[in-house]
Short mmCIF file of C-alpha atoms in Angstrom, two decimals:
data_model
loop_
_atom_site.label_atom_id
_atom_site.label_comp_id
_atom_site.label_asym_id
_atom_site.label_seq_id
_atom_site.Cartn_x
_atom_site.Cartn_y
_atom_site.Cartn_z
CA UNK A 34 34.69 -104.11 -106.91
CA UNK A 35 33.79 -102.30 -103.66
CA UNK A 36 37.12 -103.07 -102.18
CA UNK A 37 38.86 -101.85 -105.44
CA UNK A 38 36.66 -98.19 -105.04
CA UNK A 39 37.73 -97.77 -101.27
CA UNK A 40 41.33 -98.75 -102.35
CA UNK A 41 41.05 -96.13 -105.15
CA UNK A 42 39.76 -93.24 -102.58
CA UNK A 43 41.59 -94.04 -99.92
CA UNK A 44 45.36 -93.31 -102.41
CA UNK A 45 43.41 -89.91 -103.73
CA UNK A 46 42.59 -89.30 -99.89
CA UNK A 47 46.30 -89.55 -98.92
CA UNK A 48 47.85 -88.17 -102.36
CA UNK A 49 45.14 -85.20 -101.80
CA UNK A 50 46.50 -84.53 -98.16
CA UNK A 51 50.33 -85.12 -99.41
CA UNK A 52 49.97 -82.66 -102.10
CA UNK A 53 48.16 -80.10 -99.53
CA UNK A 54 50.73 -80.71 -96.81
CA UNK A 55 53.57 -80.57 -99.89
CA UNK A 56 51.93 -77.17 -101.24
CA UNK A 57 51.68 -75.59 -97.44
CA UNK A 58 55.57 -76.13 -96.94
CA UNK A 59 56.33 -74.37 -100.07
CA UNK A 60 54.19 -71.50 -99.35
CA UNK A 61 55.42 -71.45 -96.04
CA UNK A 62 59.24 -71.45 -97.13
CA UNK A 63 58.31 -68.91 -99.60
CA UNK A 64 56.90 -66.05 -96.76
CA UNK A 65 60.26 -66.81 -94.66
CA UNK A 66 62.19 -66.05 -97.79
CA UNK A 67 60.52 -62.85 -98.47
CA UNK A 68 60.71 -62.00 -95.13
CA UNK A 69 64.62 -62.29 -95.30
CA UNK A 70 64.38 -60.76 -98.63
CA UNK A 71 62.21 -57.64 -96.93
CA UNK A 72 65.02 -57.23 -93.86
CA UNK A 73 68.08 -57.55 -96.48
CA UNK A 74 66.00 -54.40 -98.05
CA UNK A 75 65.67 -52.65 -95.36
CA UNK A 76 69.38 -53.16 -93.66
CA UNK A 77 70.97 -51.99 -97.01
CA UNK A 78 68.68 -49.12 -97.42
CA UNK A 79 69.75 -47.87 -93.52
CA UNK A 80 73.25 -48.31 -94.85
CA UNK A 81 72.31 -46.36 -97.79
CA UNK A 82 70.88 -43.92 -95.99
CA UNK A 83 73.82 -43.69 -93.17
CA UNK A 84 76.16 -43.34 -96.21
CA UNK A 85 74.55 -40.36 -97.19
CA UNK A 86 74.49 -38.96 -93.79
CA UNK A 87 78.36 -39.17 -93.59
CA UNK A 88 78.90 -38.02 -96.89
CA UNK A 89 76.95 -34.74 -96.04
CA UNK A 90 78.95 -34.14 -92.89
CA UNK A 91 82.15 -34.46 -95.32
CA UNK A 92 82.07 -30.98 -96.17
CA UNK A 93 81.89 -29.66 -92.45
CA UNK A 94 84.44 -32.14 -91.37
CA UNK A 95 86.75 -30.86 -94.04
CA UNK A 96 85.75 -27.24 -93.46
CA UNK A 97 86.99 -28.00 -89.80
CA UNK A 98 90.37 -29.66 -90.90
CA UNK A 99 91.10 -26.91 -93.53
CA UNK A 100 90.73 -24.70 -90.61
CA UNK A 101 92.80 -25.97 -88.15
CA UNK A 102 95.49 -26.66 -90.45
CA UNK A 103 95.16 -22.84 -90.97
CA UNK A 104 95.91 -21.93 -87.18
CA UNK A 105 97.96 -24.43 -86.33
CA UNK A 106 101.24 -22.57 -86.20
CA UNK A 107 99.31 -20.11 -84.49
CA UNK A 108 98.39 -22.64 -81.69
CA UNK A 109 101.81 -24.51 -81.61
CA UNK A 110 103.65 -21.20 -81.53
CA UNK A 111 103.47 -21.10 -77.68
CA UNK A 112 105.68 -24.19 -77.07
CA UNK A 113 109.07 -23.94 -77.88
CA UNK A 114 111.21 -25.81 -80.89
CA UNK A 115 114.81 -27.15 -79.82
CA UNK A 116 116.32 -24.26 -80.39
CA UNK A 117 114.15 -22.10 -77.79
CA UNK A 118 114.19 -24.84 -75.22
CA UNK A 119 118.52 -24.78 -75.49
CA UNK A 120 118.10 -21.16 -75.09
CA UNK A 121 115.69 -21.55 -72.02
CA UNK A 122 118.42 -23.55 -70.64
CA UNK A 123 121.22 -20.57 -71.80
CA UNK A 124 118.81 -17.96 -69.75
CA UNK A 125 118.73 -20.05 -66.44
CA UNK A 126 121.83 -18.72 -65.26
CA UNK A 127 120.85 -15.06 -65.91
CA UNK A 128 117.62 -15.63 -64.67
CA UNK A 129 119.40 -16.36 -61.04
CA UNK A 130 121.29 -14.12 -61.27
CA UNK A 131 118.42 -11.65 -61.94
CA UNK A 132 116.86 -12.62 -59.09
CA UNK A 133 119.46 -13.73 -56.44
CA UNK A 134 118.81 -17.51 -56.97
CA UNK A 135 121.68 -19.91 -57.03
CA UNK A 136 121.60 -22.31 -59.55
CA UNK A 137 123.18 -25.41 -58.05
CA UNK A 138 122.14 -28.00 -61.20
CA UNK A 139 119.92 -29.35 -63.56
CA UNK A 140 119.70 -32.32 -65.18
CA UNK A 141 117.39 -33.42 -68.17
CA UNK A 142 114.70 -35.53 -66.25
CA UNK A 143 114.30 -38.88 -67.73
CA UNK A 144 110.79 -39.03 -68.64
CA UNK A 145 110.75 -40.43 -72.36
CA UNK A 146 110.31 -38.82 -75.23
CA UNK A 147 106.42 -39.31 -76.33
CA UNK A 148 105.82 -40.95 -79.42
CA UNK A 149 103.30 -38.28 -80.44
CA UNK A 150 103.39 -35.04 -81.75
CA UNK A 151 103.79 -33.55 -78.57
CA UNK A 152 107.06 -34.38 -76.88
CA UNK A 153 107.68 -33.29 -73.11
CA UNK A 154 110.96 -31.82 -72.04
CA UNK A 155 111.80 -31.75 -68.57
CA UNK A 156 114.20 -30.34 -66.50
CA UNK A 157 115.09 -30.98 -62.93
CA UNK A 158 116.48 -27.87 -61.40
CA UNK A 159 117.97 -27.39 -58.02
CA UNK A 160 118.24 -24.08 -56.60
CA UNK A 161 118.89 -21.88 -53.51
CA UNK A 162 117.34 -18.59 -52.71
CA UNK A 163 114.91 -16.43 -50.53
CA UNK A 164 111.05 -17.41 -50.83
CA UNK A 165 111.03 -14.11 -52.53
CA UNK A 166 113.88 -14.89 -54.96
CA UNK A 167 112.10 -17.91 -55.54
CA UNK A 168 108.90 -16.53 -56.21
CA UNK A 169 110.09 -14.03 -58.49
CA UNK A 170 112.33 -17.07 -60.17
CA UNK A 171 109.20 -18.84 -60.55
CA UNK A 172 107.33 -15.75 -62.12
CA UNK A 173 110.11 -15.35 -64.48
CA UNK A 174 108.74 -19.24 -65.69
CA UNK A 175 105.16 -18.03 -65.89
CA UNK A 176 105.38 -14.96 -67.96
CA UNK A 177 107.47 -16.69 -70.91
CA UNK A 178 105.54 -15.73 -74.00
CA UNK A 179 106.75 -19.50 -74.79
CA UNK A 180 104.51 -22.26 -72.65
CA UNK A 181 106.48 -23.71 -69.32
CA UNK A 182 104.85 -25.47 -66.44
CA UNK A 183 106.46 -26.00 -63.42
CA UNK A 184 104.42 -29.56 -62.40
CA UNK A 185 106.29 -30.58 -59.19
CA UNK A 186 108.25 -28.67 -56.67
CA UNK A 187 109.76 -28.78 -53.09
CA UNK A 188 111.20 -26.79 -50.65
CA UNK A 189 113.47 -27.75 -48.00
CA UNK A 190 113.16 -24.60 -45.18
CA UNK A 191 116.05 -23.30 -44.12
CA UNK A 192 117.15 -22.10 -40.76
CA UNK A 193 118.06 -18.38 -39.72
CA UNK A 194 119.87 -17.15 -37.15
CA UNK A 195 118.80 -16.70 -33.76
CA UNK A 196 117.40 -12.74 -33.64
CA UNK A 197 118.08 -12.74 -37.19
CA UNK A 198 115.93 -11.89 -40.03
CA UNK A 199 112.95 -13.92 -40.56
CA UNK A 200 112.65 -12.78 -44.32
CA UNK A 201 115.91 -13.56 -45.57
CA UNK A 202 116.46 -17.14 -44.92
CA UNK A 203 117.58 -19.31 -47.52
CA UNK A 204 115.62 -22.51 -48.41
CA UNK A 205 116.45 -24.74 -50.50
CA UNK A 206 114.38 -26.19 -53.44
CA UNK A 207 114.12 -28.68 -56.79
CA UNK A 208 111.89 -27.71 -59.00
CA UNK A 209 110.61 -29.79 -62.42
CA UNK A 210 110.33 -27.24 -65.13
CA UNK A 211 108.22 -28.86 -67.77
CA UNK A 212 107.50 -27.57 -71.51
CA UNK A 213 106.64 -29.27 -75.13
CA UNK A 214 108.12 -29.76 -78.10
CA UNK A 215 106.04 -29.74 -81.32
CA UNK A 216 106.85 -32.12 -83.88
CA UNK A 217 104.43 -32.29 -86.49
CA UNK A 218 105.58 -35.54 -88.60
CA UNK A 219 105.05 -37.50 -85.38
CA UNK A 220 101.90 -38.86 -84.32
CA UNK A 221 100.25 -38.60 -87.12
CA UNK A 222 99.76 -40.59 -90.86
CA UNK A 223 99.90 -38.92 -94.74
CA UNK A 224 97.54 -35.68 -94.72
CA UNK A 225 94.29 -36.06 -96.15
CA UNK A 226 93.96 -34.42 -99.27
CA UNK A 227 91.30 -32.25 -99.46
CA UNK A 228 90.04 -31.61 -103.71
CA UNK A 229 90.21 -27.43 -104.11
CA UNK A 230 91.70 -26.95 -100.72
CA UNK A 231 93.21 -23.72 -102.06
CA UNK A 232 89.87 -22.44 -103.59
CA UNK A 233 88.29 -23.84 -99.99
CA UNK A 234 91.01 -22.12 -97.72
CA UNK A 235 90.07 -18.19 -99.43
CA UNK A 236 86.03 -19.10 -98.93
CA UNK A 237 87.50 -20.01 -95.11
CA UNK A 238 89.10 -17.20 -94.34
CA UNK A 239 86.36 -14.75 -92.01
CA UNK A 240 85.95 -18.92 -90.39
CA UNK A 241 89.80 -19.15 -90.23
CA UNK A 242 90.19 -15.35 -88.71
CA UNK A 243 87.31 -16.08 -85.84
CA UNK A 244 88.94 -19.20 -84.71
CA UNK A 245 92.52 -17.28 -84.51
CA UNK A 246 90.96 -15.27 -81.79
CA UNK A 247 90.30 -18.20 -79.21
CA UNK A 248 94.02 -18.60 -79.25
CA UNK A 249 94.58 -18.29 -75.44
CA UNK A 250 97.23 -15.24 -74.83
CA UNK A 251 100.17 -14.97 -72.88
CA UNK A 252 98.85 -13.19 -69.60
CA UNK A 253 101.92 -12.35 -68.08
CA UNK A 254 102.40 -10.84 -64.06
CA UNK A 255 104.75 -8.52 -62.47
CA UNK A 256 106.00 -10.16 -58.58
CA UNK A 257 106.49 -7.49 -56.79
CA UNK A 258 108.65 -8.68 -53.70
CA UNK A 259 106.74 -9.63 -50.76
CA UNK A 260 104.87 -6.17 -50.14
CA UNK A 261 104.17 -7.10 -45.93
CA UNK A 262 103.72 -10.81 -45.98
CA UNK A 263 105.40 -13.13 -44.11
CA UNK A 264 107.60 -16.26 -45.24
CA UNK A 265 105.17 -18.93 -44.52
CA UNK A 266 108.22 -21.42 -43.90
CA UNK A 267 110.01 -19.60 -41.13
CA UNK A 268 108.25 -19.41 -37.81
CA UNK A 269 108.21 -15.79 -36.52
CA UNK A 270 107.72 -16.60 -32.65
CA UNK A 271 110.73 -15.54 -30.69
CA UNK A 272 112.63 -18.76 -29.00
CA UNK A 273 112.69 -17.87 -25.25
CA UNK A 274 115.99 -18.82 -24.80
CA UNK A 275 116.59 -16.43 -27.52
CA UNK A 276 118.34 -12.98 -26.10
CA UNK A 277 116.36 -10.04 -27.03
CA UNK A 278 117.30 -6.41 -26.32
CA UNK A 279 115.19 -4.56 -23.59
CA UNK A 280 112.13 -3.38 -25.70
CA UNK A 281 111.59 0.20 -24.93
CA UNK A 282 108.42 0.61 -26.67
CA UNK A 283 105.54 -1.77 -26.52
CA UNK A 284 104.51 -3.81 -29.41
CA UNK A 285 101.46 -1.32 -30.28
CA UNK A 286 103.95 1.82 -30.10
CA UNK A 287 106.17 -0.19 -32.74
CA UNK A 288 103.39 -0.78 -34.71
CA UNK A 289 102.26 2.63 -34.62
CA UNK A 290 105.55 3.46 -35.47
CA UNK A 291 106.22 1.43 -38.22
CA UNK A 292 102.88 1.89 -39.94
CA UNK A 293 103.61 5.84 -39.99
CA UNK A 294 106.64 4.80 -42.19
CA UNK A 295 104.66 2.35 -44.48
CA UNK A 296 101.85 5.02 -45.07
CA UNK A 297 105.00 7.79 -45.74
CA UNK A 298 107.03 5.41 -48.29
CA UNK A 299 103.64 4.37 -50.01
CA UNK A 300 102.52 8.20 -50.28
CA UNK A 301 106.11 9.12 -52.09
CA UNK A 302 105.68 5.52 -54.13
CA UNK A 303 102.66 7.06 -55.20
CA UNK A 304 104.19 10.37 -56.23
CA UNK A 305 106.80 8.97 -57.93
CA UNK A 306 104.77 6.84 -60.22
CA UNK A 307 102.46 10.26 -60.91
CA UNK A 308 105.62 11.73 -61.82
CA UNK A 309 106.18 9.55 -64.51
CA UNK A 310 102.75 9.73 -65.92
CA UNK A 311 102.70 13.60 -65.77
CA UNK A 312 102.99 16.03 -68.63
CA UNK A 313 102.15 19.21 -67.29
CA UNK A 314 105.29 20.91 -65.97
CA UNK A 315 103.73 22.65 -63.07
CA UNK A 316 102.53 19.24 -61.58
CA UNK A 317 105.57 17.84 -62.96
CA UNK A 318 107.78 20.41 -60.06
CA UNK A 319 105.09 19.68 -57.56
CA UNK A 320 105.88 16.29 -57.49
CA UNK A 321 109.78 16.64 -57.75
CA UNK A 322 109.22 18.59 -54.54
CA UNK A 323 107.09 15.82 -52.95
CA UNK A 324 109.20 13.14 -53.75
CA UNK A 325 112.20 15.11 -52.57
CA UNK A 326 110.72 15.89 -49.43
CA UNK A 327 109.40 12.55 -48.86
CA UNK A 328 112.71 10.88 -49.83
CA UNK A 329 114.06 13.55 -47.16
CA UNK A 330 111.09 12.82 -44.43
CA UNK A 331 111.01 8.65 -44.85
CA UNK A 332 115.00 8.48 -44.42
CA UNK A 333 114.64 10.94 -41.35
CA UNK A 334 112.54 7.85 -40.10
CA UNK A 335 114.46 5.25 -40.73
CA UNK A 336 117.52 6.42 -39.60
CA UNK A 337 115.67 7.61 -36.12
CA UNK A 338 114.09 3.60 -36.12
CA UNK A 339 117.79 2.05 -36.10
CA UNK A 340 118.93 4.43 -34.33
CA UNK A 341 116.66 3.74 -31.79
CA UNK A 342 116.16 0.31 -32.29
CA UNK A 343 113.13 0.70 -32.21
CA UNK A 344 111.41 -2.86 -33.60
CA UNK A 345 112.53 -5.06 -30.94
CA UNK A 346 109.30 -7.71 -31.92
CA UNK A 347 110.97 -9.83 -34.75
CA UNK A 348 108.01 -10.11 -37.20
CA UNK A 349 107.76 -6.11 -37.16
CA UNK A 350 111.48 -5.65 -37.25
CA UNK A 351 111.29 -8.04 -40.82
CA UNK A 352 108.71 -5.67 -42.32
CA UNK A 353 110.66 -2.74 -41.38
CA UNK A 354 113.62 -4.37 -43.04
CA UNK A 355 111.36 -4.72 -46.44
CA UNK A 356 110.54 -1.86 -46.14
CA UNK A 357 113.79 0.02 -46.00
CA UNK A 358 114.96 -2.75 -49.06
CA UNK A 359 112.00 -1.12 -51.21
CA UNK A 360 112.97 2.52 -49.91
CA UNK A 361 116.23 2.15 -50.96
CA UNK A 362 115.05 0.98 -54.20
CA UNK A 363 112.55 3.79 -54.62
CA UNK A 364 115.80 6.12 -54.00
CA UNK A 365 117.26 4.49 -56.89
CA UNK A 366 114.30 4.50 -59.68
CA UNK A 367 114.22 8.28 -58.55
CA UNK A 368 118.19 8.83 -58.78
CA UNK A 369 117.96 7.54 -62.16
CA UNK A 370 115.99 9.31 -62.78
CA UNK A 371 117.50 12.50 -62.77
CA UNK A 372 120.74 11.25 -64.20
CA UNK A 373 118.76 10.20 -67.08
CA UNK A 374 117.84 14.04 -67.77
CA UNK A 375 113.76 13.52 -66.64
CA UNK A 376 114.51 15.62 -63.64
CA UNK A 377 117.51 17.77 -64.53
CA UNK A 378 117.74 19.66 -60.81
CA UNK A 379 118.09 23.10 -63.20
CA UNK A 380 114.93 24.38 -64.87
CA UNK A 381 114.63 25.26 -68.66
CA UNK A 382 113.95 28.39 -70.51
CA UNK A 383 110.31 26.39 -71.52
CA UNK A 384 110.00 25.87 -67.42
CA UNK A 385 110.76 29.16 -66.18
CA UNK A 386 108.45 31.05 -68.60
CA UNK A 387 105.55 28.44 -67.51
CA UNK A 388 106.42 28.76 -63.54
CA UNK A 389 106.43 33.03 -63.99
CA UNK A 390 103.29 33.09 -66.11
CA UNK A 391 101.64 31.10 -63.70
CA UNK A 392 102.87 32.54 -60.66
CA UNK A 393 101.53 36.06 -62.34
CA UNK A 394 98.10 35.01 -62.82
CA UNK A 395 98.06 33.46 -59.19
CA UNK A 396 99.49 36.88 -57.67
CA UNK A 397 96.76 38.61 -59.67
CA UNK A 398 94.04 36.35 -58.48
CA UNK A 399 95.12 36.74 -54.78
CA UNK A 400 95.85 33.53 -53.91
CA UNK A 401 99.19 34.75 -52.11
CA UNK A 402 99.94 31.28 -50.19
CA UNK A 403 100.35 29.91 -53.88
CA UNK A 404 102.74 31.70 -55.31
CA UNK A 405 104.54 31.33 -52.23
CA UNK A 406 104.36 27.46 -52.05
CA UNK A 407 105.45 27.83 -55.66
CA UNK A 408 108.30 29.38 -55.20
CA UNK A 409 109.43 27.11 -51.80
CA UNK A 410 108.79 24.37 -54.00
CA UNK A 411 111.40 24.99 -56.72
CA UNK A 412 113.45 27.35 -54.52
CA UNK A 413 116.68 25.18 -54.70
CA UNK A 414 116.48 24.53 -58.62
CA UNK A 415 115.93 28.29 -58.75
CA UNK A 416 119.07 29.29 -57.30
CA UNK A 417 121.07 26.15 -59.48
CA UNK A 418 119.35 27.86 -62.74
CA UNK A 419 120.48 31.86 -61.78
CA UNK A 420 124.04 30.55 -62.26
CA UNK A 421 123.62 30.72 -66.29
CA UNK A 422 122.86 34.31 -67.62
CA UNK A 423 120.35 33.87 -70.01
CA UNK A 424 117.85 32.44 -67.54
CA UNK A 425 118.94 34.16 -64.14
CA UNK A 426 116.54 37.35 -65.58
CA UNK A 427 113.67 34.32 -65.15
CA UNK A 428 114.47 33.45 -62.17
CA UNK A 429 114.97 37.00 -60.46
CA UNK A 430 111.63 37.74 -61.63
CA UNK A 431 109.86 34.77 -60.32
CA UNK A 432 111.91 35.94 -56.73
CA UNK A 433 110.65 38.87 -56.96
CA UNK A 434 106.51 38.07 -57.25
CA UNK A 435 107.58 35.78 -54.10
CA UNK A 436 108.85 38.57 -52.20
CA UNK A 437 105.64 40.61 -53.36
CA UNK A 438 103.64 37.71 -52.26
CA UNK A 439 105.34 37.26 -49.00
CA UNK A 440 105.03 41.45 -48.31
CA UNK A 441 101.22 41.27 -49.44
CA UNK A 442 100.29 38.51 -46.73
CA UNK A 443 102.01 39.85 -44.47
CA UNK A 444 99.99 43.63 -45.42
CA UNK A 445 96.96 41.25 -45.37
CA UNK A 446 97.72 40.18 -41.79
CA UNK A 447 97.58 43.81 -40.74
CA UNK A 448 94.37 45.52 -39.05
CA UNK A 449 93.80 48.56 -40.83
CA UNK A 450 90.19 49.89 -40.25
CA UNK A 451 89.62 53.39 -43.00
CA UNK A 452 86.81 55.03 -40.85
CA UNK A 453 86.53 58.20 -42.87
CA UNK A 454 88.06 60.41 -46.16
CA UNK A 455 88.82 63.72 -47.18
CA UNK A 456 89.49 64.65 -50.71
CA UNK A 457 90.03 67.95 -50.63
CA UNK A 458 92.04 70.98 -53.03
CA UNK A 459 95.15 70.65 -50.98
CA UNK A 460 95.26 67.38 -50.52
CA UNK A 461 93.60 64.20 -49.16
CA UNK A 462 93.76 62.61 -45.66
CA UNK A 463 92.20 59.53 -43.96
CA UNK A 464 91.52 58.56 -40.74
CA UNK A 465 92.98 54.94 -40.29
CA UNK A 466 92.93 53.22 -37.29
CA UNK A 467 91.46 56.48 -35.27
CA UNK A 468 94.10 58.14 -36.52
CA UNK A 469 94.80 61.28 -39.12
CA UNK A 470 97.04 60.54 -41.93
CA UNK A 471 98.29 62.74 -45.06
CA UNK A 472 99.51 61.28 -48.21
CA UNK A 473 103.17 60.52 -47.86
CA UNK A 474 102.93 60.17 -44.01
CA UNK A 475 104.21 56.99 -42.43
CA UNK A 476 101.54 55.04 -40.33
CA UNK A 477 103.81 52.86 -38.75
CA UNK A 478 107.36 51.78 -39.40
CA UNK A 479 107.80 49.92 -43.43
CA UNK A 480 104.19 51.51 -43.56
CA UNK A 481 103.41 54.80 -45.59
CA UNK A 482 100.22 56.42 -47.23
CA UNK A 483 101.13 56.77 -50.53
CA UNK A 484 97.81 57.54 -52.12
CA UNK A 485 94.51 58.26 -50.94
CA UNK A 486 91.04 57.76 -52.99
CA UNK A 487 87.28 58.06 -51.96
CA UNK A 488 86.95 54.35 -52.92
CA UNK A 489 90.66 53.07 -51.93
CA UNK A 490 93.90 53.88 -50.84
CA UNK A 491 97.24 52.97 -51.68
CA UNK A 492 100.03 52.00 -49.39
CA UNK A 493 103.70 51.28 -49.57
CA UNK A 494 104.74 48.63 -47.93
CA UNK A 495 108.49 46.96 -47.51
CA UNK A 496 108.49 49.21 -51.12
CA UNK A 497 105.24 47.35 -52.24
CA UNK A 498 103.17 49.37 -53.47
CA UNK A 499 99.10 47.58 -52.50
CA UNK A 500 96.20 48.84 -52.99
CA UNK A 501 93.52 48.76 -49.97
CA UNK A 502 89.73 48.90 -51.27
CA UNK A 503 87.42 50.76 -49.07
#
């Protein structure tokens, strides 16, 4: 009976700790599941909540899109279609011919075309020229309203002549002249279609407007020739074994010299380009005089340079020759100038009444040496203009205040010291100089008192009549 009891507690000991260890494993699987369960939550709530984030930046992202597809024809419309890039090709010929280049080729350059939107077009170009031809070849590239890159380039030097000039040696050079063509099916799938795009695009529109603006614009620059620098490829020494003629000067002396003609030709330069700026048509005549006189003085110079030879020291003989190639340029801008009617050598009616009502108030005013410098100023156009009637009355007038101008300095010049007067019933006399004079007698030859007054007197002069204040 005992051994049955122990039996009996012993299985409900073990089915006890069974049914514990059973019950611990469940609960046990049961946390790990809602554990997994928990995690699952939270992952697809982050999803949920990274959906929404990227949902709200939807309407930004197709703000941006609507916008861009606004401007870009604005943004493509600096690279070239075919047609422009054929007609690039057209211009090359005319641009070397602008600029003194020789074309000698050019060949596509087999790069590829690029499978994107953006296709390259290349062009390998070989040409002969100046640096300075090639420069201004080169800015002719740059300032295309239409986007061209010149990526790769090389210059073979050339080789001038012994004694010859440095500047205009011809090197030789191939140039790649790079650009893009635009093809907007390439490169890119379907559009997205955007719901109310239309309705979106009008609510865009100040957005749309702003972003126009950061288009980058063509910047385009004027070469102007070499202006007093050197070609870098060309060494300027002279080669001893080189004959040079005896220099008579020293290499100071010529530099004296030829600075005095660079300050001259940029002083008329500068005249000229006030001339075309100016309105006024008694600055307007002042400045046909300067430039004529300048023209006049500058080729004085040059001539008495070559004449001379004067710039023996070959880097200063090559910036005298530029600047007697931008002399006789300045010659030309100024020749045409005139034959385009800006600077017809005759005046007009308009001119002449200006010129004598200003001359008039200057005579008035006293200021004698202007009228004078006036008149030497226009003094050939003058006597051009007296050949028609209706305007020689002008321009015998505007002689004449000269003349009085010339006669009154001249008066002014004079020492005529009034030490004492006498008005009296039968006349007036003065004492001038120490000496007695009547009205109507001569003082000294050209020189008669015409009029005497207690607070002037009045003289007649060369048959000027000027009045002397006391």
């Amino acid at each position: 009976m005992a051994l049955d009891q122990k039996k009996t507690l012993l299985l409900i000991g073990a089915g006890t700790l069974l049914a514990c260890g059973a019950l611990g494993y469940l609960t046990y699987s049961a946390k790990e599941q809602i554990e997994l369960c928990t995690r699952e939550i939270e992952g697809e709530s982050k999803k949920v909540t990274d959906a929404r984030t990227k949902i709200a930046k939807i309407r930004g992202l197709e703000d941006d899109v609507i916008v861009l597809r606004q401007n870009v024809e604005e943004y493509v419309k600096i690279l070239p279609d075919e047609r422009m890039v054929t007609e690039f090709l057209d211009s090359l010929s005319n641009t070397a011919a602008e600029t003194g280049i020789r074309v000698k080729g050019y060949n596509p350059n087999p790069g590829g075309a690029g499978k994107g939107a953006f296709e390259p077009v290349s062009y390998q170009l070989r040409v002969e020229g100046t640096l300075w031809q090639l420069m201004s070849f080169l800015n002719r590239v740059e300032s295309r309203r239409r986007f061209m890159i010149v990526p790769r380039i090389s210059i073979k030097p050339g080789k001038g002549a012994p004694g010859g000039d440095i500047e205009d040696v011809v090197h030789e050079a191939q140039l790649l002249v790079q650009t893009y063509r635009y093809n907007p099916r390439k490169g890119s799938s379907e559009a997205t279609r955007i719901q109310n795009e239309d309705r979106r695009v009008q609510e865009l529109q100040e957005r749309i407007a702003l972003n126009r603006k950061d288009i980058i614009p063509p910047t385009p620059y004027a070469f102007t020739g070499a202006r007093n620098r050197r070609d870098p490829f060309i060494d300027p020494r002279i080669p001893v074994d080189t004959e040079q003629p005896f220099a008579a000067r020293g290499i100071d002396e010529q530099r004296s010299i030829f600075e005095g003609i660079h300050a001259k030709l940029t002083e008329v330069e500068a005249a000229y380009e006030r001339r075309l700026e100016a309105t006024a048509m008694i600055e307007r005549l002042d400045l046909h005089h300067r430039i004529s006189s300048g023209i006049a003085e500058v080729d004085k110079m040059i001539h008495d340079a070559e004449a001379e030879n004067v710039f023996t020291y070959l880097p200063l003989r090559s910036k005298f020759n530029r600047e007697v190639k931008l002399f006789e340029d300045l010659k030309l801008r100024f020749d045409k100038l005139k034959g385009e009617g800006e600077l017809d050598f005759t005046l007009t009616m308009k001119e002449l009444k200006v010129l004598l009502d200003h001359m008039q108030k200057l005579l008035q005013s006293g200021d004698l040496d202007a009228v004078i410098e006036r008149n030497t100023k226009v003094k050939d156009r003058l006597a051009a203009t007296a050949k028609d009637p209706k305007r020689r009355p002008y321009v015998t007038e505007i002689q004449r205040l000269a003349s009085k101008a010339v006669v009154a300095k001249e008066f002014r010049a004079k020492t005529l010291d009034v030490s004492g007067v006498a008005i009296m019933p039968t006349g007036a006399a003065a004492i001038i100089n120490g000496q007695a004079v009547a009205e109507g007698e001569l003082l000294e030859d050209d020189l008669v008192v015409h009029l005497i007054k207690q607070d002037s007197i009045e003289f007649i002069y060369k048959n000027v009549v000027i009045v002397k204040k006391r």
